[in-house]
mmCIF file of C-alpha atoms and ligand atoms in Angstrom:
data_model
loop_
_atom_site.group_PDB
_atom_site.id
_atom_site.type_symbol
_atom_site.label_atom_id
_atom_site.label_comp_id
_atom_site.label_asym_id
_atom_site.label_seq_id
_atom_site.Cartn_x
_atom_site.Cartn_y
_atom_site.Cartn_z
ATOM 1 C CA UNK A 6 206.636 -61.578 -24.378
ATOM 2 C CA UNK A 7 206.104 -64.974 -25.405
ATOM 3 C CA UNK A 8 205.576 -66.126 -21.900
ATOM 4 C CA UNK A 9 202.543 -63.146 -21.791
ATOM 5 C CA UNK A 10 200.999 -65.122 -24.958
ATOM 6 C CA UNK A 11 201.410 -67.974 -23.610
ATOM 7 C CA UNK A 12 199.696 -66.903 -19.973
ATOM 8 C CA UNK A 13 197.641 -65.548 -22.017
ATOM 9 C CA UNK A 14 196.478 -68.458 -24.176
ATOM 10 C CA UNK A 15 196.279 -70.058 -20.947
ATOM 11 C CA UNK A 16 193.666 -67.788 -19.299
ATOM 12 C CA UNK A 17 191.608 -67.945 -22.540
ATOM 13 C CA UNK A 18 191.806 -71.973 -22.967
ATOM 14 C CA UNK A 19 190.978 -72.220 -19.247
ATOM 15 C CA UNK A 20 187.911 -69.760 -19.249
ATOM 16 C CA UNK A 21 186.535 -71.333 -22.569
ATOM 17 C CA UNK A 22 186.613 -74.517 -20.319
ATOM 18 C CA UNK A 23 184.420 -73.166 -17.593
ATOM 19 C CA UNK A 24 181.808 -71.839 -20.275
ATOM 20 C CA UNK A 25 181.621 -74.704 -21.789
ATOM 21 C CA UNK A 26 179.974 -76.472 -18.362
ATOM 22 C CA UNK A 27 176.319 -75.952 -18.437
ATOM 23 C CA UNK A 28 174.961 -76.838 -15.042
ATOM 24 C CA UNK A 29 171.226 -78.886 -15.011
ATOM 25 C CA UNK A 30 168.846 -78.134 -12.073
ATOM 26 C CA UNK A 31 167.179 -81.160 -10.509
ATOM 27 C CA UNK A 32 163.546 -79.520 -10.180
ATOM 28 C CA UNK A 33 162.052 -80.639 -7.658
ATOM 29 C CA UNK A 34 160.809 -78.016 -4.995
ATOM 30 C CA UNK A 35 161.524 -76.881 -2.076
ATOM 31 C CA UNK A 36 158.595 -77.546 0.820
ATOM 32 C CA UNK A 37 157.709 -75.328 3.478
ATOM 33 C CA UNK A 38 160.715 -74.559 6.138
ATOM 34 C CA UNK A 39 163.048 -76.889 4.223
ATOM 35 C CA UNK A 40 165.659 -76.433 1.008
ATOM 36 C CA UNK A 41 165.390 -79.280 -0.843
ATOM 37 C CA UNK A 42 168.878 -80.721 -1.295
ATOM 38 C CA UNK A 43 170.099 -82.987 -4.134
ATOM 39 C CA UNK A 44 172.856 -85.543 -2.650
ATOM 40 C CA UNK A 45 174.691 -88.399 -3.872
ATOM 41 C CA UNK A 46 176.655 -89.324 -0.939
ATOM 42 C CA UNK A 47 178.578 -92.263 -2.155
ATOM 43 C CA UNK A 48 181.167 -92.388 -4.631
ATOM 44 C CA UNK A 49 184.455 -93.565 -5.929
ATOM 45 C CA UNK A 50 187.763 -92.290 -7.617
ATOM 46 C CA UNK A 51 190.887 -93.761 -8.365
ATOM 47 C CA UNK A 52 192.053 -93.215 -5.102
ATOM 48 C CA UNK A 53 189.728 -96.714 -4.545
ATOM 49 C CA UNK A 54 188.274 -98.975 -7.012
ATOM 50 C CA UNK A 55 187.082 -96.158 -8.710
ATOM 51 C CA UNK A 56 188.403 -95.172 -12.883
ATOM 52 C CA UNK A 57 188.485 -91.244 -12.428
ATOM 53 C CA UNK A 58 190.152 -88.118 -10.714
ATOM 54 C CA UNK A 59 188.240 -86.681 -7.425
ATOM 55 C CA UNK A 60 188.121 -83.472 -9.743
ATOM 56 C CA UNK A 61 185.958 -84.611 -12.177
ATOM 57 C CA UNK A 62 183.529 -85.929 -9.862
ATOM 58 C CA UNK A 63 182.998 -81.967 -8.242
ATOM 59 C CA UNK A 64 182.766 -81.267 -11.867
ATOM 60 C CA UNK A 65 179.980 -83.965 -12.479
ATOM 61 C CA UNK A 66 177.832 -83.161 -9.636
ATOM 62 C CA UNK A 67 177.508 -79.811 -10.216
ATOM 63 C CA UNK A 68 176.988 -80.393 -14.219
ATOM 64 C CA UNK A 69 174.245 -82.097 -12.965
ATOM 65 C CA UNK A 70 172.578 -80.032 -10.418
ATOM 66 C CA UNK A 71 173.894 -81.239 -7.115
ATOM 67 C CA UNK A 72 174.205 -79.475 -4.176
ATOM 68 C CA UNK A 73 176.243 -81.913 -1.781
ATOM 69 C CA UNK A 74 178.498 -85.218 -2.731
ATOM 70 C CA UNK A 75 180.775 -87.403 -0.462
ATOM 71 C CA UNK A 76 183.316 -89.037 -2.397
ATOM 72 C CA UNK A 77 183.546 -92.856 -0.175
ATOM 73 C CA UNK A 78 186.416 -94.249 -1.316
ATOM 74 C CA UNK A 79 187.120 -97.809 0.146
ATOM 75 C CA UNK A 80 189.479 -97.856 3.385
ATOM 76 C CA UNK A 81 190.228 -101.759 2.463
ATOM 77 C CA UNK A 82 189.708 -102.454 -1.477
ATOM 78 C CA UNK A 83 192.037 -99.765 -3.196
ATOM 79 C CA UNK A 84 193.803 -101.988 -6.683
ATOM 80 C CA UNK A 85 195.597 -98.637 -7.751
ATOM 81 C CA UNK A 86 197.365 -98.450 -4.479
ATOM 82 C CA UNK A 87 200.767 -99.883 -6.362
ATOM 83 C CA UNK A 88 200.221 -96.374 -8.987
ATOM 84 C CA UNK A 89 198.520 -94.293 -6.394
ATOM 85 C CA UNK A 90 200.399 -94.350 -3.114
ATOM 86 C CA UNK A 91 198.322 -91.751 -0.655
ATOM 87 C CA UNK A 92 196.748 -91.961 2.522
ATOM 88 C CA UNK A 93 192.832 -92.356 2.777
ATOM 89 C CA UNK A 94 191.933 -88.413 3.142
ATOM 90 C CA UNK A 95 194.320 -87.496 -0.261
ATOM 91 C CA UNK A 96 190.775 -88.189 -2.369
ATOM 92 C CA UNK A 97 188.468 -85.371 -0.535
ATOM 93 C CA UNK A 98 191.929 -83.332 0.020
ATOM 94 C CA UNK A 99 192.374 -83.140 -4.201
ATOM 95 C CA UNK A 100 188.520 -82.224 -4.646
ATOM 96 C CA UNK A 101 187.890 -79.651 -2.111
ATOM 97 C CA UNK A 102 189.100 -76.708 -3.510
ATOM 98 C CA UNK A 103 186.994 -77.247 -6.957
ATOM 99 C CA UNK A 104 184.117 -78.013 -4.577
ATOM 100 C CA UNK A 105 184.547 -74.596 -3.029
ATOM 101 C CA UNK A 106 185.326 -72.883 -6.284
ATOM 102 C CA UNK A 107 181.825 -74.563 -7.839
ATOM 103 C CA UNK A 108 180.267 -74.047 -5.077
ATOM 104 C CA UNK A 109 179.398 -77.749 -4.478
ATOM 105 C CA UNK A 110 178.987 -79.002 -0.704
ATOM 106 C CA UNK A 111 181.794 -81.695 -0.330
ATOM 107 C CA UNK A 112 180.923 -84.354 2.621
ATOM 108 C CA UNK A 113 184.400 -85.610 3.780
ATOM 109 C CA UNK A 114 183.467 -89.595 3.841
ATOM 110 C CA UNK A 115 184.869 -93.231 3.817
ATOM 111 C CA UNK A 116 183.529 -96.648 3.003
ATOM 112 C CA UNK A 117 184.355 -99.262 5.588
ATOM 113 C CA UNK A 118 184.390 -102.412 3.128
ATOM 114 C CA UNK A 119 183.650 -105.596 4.702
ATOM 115 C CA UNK A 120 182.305 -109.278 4.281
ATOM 116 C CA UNK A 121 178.424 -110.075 4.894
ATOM 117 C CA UNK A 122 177.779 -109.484 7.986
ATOM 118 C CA UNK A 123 178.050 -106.152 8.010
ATOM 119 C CA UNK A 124 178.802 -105.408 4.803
ATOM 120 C CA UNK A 125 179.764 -102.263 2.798
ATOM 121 C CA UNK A 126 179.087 -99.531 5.332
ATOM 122 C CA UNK A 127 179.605 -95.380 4.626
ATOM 123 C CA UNK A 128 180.651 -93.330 6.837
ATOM 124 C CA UNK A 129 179.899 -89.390 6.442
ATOM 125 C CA UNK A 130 181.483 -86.245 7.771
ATOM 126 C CA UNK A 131 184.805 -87.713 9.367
ATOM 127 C CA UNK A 132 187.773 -85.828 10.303
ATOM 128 C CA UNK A 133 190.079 -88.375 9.899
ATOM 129 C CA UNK A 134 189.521 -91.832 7.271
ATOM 130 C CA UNK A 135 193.077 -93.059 8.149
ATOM 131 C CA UNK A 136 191.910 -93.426 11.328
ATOM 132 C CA UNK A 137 189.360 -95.626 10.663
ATOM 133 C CA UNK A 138 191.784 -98.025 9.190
ATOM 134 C CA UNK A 139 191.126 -101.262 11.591
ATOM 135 C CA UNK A 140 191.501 -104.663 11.691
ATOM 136 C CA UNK A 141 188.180 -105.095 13.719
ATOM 137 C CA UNK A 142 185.420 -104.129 11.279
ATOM 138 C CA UNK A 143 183.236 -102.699 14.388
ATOM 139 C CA UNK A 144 186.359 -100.583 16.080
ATOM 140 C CA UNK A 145 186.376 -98.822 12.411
ATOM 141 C CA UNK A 146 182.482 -98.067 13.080
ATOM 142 C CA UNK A 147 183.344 -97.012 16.397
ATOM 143 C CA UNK A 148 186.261 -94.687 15.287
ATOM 144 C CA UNK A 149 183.826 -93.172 12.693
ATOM 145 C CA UNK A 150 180.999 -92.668 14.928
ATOM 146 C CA UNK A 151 183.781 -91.171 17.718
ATOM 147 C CA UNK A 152 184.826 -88.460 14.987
ATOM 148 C CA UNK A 153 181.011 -87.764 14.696
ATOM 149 C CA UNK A 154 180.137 -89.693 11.591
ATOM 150 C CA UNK A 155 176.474 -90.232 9.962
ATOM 151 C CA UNK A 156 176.851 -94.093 9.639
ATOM 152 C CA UNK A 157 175.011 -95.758 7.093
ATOM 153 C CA UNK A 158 174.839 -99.583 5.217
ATOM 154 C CA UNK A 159 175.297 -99.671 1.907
ATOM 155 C CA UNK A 160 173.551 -101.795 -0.797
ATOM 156 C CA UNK A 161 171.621 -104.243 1.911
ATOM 157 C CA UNK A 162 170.411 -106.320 -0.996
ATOM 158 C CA UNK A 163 173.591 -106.815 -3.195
ATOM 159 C CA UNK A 164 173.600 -109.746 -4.661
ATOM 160 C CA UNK A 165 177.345 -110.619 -3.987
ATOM 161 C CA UNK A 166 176.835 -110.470 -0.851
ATOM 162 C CA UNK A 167 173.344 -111.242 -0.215
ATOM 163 C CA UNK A 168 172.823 -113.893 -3.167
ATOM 164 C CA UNK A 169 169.226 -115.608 -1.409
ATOM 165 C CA UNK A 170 167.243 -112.673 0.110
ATOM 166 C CA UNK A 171 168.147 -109.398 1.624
ATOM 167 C CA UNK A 172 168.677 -110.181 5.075
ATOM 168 C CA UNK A 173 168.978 -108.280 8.572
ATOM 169 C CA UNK A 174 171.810 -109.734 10.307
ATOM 170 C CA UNK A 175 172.523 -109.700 14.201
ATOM 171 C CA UNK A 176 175.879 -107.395 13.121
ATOM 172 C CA UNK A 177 173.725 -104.548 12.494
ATOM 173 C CA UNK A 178 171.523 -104.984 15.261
ATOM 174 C CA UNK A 179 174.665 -104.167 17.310
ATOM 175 C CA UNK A 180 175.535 -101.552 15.541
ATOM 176 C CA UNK A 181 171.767 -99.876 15.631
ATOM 177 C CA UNK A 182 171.606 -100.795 19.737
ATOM 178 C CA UNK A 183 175.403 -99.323 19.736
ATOM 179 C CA UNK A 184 173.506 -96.073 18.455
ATOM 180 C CA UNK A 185 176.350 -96.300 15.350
ATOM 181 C CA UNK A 186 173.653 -97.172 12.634
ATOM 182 C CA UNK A 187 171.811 -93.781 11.563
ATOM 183 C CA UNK A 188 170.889 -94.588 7.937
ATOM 184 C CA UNK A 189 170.424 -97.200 4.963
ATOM 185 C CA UNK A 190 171.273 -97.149 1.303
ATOM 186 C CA UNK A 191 167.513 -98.332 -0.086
ATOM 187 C CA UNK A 192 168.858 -97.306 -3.663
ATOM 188 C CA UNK A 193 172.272 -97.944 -4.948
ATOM 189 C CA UNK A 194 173.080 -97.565 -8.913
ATOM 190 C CA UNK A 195 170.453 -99.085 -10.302
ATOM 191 C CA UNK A 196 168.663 -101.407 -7.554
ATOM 192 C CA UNK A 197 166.384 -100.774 -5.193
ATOM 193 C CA UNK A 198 165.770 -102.654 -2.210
ATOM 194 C CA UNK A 199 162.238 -102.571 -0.811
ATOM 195 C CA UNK A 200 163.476 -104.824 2.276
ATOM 196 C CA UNK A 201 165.402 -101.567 3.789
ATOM 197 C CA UNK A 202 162.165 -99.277 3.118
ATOM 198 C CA UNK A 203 160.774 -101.381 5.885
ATOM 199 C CA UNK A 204 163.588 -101.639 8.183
ATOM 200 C CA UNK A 205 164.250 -97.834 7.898
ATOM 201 C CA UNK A 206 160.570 -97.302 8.996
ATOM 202 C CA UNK A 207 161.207 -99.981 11.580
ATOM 203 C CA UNK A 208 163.989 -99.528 13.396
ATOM 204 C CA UNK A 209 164.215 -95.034 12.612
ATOM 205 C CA UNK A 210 166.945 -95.214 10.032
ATOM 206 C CA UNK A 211 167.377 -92.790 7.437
ATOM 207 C CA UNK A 212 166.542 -93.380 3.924
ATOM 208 C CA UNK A 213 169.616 -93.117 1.253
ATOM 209 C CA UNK A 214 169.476 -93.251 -2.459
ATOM 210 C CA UNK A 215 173.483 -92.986 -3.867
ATOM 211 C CA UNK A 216 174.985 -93.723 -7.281
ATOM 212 C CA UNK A 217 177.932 -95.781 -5.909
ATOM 213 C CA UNK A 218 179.637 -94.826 -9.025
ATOM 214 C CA UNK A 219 182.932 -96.293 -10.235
ATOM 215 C CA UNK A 220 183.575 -94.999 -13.973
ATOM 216 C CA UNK A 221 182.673 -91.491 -14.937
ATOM 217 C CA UNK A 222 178.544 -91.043 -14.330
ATOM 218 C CA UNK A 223 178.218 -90.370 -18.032
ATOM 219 C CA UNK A 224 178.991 -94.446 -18.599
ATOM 220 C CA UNK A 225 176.276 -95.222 -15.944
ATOM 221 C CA UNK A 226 173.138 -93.166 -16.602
ATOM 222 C CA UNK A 227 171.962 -91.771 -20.038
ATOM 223 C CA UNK A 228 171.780 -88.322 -18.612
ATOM 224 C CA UNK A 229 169.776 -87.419 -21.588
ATOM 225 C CA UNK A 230 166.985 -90.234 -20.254
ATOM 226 C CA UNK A 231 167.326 -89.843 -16.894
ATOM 227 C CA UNK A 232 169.463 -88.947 -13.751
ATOM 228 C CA UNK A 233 171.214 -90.039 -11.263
ATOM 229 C CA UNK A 234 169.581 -91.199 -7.818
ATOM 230 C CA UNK A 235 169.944 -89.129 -5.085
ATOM 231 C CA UNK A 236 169.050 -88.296 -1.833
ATOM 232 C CA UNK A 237 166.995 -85.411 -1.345
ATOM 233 C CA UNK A 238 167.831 -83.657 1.920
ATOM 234 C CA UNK A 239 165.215 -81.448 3.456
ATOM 235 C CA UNK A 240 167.968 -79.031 5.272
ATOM 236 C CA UNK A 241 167.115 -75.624 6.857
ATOM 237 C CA UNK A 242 170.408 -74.350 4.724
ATOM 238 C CA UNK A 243 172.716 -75.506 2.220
ATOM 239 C CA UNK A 244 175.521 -76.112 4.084
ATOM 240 C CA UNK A 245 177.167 -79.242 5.655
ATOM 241 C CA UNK A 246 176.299 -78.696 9.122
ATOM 242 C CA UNK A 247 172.684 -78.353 8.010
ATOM 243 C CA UNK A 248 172.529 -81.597 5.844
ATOM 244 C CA UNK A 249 174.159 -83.239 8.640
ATOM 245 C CA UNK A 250 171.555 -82.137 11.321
ATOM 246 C CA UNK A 251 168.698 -83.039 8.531
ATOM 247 C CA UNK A 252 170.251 -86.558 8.159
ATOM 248 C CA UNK A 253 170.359 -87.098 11.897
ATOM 249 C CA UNK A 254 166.566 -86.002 12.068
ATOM 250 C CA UNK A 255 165.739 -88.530 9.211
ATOM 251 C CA UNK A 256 164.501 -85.360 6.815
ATOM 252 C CA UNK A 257 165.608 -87.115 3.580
ATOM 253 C CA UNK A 258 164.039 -88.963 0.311
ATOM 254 C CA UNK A 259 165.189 -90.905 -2.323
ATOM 255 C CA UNK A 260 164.890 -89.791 -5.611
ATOM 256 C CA UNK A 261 165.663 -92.652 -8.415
ATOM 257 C CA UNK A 262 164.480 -93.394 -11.977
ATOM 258 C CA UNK A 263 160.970 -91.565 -12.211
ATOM 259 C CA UNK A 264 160.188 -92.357 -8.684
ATOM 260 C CA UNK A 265 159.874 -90.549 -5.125
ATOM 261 C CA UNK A 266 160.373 -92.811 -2.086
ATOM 262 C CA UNK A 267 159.906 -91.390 1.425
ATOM 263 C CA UNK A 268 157.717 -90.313 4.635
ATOM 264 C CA UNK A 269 154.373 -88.342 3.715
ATOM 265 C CA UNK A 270 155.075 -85.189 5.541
ATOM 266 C CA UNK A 271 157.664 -85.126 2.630
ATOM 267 C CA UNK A 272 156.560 -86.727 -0.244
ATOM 268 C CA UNK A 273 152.695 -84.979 -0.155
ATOM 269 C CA UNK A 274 154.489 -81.346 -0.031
ATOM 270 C CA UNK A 275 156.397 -81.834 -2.820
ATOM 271 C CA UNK A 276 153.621 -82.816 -5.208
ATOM 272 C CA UNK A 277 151.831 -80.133 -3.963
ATOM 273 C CA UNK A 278 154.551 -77.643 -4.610
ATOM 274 C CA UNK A 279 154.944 -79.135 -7.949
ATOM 275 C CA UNK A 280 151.688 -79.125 -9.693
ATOM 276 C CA UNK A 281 149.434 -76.352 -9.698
ATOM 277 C CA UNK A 282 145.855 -76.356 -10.999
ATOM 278 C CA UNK A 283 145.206 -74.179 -13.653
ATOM 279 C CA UNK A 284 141.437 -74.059 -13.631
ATOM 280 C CA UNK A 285 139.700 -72.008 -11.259
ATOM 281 C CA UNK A 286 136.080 -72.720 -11.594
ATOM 282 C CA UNK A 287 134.740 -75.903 -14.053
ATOM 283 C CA UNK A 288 130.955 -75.070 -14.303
ATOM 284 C CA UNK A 289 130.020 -78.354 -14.909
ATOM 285 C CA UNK A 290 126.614 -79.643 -15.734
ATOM 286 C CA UNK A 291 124.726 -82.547 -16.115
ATOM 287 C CA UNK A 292 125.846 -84.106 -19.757
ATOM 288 C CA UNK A 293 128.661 -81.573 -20.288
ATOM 289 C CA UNK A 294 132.623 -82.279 -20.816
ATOM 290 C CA UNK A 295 135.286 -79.846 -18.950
ATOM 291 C CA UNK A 296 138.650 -80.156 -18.392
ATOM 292 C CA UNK A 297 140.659 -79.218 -15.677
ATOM 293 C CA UNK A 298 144.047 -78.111 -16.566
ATOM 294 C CA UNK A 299 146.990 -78.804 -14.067
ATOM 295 C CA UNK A 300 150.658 -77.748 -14.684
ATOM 296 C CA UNK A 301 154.002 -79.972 -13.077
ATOM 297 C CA UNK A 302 156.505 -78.104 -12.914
ATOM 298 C CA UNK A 303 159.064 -80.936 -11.185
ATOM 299 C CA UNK A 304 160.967 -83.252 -12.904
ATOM 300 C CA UNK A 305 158.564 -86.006 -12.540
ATOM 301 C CA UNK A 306 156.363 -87.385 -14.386
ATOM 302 C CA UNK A 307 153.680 -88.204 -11.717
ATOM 303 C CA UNK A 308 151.592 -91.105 -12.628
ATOM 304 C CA UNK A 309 148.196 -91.035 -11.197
ATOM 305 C CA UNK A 310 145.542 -93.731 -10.509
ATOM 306 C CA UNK A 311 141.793 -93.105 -9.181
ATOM 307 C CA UNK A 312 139.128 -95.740 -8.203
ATOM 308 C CA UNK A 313 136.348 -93.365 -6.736
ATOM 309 C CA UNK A 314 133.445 -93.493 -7.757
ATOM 310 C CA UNK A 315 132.337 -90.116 -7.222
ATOM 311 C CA UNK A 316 128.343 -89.583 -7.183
ATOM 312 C CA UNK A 317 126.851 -87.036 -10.405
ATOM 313 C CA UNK A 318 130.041 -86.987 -12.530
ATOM 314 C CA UNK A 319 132.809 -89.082 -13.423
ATOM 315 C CA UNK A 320 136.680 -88.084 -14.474
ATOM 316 C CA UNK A 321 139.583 -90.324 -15.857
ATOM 317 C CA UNK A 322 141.081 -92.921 -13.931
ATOM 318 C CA UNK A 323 144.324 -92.699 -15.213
ATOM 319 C CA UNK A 324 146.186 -89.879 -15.413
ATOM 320 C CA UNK A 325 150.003 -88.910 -16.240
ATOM 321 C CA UNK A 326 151.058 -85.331 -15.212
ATOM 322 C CA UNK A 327 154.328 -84.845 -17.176
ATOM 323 C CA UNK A 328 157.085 -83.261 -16.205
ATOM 324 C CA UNK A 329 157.514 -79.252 -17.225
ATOM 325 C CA UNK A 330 153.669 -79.563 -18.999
ATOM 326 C CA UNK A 331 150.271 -78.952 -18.199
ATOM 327 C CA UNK A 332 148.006 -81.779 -18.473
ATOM 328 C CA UNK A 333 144.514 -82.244 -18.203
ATOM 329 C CA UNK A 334 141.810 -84.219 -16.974
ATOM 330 C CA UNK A 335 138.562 -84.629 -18.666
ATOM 331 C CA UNK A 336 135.365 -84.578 -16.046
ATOM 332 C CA UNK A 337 131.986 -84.868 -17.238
ATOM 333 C CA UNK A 338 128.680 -84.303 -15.467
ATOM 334 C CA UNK A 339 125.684 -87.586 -15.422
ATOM 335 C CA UNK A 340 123.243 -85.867 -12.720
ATOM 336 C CA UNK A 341 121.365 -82.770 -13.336
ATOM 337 C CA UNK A 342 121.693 -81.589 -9.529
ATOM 338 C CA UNK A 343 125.682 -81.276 -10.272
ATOM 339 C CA UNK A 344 125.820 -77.700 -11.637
ATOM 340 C CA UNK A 345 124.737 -76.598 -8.227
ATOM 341 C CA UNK A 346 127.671 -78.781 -6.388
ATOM 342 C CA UNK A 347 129.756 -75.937 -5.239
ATOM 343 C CA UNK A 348 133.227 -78.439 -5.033
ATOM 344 C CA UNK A 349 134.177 -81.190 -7.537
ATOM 345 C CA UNK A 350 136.141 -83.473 -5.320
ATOM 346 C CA UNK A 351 139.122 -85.706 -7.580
ATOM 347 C CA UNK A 352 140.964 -88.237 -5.432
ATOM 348 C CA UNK A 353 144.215 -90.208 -7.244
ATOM 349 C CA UNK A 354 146.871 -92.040 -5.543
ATOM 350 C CA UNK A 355 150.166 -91.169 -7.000
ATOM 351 C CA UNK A 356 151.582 -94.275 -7.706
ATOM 352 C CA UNK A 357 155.126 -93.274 -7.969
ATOM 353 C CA UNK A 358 155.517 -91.747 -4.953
ATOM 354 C CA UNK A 359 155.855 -94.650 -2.334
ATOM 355 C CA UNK A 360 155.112 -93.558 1.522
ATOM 356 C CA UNK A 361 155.630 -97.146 2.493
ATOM 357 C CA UNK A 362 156.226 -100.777 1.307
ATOM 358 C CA UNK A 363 153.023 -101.011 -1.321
ATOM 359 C CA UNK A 364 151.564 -98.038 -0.075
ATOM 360 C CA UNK A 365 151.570 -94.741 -2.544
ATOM 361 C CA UNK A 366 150.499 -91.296 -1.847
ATOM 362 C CA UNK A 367 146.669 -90.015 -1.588
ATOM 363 C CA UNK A 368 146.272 -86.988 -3.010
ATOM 364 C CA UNK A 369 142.687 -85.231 -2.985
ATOM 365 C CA UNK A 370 141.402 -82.108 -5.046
ATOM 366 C CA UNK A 371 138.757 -79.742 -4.487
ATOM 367 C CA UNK A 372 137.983 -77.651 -7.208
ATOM 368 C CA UNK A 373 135.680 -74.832 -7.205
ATOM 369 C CA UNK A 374 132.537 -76.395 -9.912
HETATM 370 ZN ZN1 LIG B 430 180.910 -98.139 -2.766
#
């Protein structure tokens, strides 16, 4: 009887746990043919350098709307090892089952920790991280690459190990000719590094945004403020094989702080999925005000700058569409002959969502006048 009450009590404790997670969607939409996957794929737990259980990072990610996480721990930096004697899978083993219970996508990964040149370098969906364990830093590429790993360089512009300027050494030029090098981390924690925008345009890499977190995520982002960066994944399904193949094709963004970072055939469909304009026709005349309403409803705050000069009216310049609101823009007619205009044309360039080094995205409106 007493062990019934105490099942019991159990049962209840451990369901009030579960109801007491609330899970936060990152909005930001899908685009045509493509899921839109949120992705941190590099992370720590005790089983490295990191401060917390491999549990409670399934339970962070999908607190905070993830879809897929790797957990990286380090193959050759691991100060608990005296406490926590395991082999290198033991991490992903632990999490996996929470993972499949929560429904999050768990990316069996490593980080292959090394001096500059190469450098910290991840390496996703092995079979095998003990493996990888090698005194030659590019055999444990190789073995990575041979169990059919995503390969990518972590943090190119960390100051600890790149204290003068982000450099491209000749190390992972053999690694790209080697066809081991598939991707690079242009956002880590907090930093970004511009540098590996261009190189990932360059030389076909594929663009990362991680957390690298250590401590629990709560002590590294004011989740209230912000979120975490991640790597959006533009994958056909949400499933490992998919975000795999989408990685491999170079279908991915970075998402970090209030800003989108990526190729235009992404970047340009998912403004366009996330703003809508409200007003259908303006009717604007010569010495009249309108406004023309336009609802985001992403995440993002998109911040918009225009220097047309458009010919019989004028609208603002400067323009914030804020994230879950509708905003407007003010337009105003200064020619007579613009009531019979049939389109009111409103070019902006977003300026936080970068296509390129210095180059943001050109968005253009036609609105029925
Ligand atoms: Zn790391």
């Amino acid at each position: 009887m007493i062990r019934f009450f105490t099942n019991t009590l159990l049962f209840v404790l451990l369901v009030l746990q579960l109801n007491a997670q609330t899970r936060t969607e990152i909005q930001i939409p899908d685009i045509s043919g493509y899921l839109t996957l949120k992705c941190d794929f590099h992370i720590h737990t005790v089983f490295s350098d990191g401060a917390v259980w491999p549990t409670i990072r399934v339970k962070e990610a999908w607190e905070q709307g993830l879809d897929a996480i790797a957990i990286t721990d380090h193959i050759e930096y691991r100060p608990h090892l005296d406490d926590i004697k395991s082999d290198h899978n033991r991490s992903y083993e632990i999490a996996k089952p929470l993972a499949d219970y929560n429904g999050i996508i768990l990316i069996r990964g490593t980080e292959i920790t090394r001096e500059m040149p190469p450098g910290h370098l991840n390496a996703l969906f092995i079979k095998d991280a003990n493996l990888i364990e090698r005194d030659d830093w590019f055999e444990a590429c190789r073995e990575a690459k041979n169990q059919g790993a995503f390969v990518f360089w972590n943090h190119p512009g960390w100051k600890a190990q790149q204290p003068e300027k982000t450099l491209w050494w000749n190390e992972h030029t053999r690694l790209l000719d080697a066809k081991i090098l598939d991707g690079i981390e242009a956002y880590n924690e907090y930093e970004y590094y511009p540098e590996a925008l261009k190189w990932a345009q360059e030389k076909g890499l594929t663009l990362l945004a991680n957390s690298d977190v250590h401590d629990p995520i709560n002590n590294l982002y004011d989740l209230t403020k912000s979120h975490r960066p991640v790597t959006l994944v533009f994958a056909t399904e949400r499933n490992a094989e998919s975000i795999k193949n989408a990685l491999e094709k170079k279908r991915t963004a970075m998402y970090f702080e209030n800003k989108l970072v990526g190729d235009r055939d992404f970047l340009a469909p998912i403004f366009n999925a996330s703003v809508k304009i409200l007003t259908e026709n303006v009717g604007l005349e010569n010495k009249q005000r309108k406004l023309i309403q336009i609802h985001n409803h992403s995440d993002v705050d998109f911040i918009l700058k225009s220097n047309q000069n458009p010919i019989g009216y004028n609208y603002r310049r400067d323009v914030v569409l804020k994230a879950h609101k509708t905003s407007v823009i003010e337009i105003n007619g200064t020619m007579e002959k613009i009531k019979n205009q049939p389109k009111l044309k409103l070019e902006y360039e977003v300026t936080n969502l970068i296509v390129a080094p210095d180059k943001c995205l050109q968005v253009v409106w036609e609105i029925n006048n």
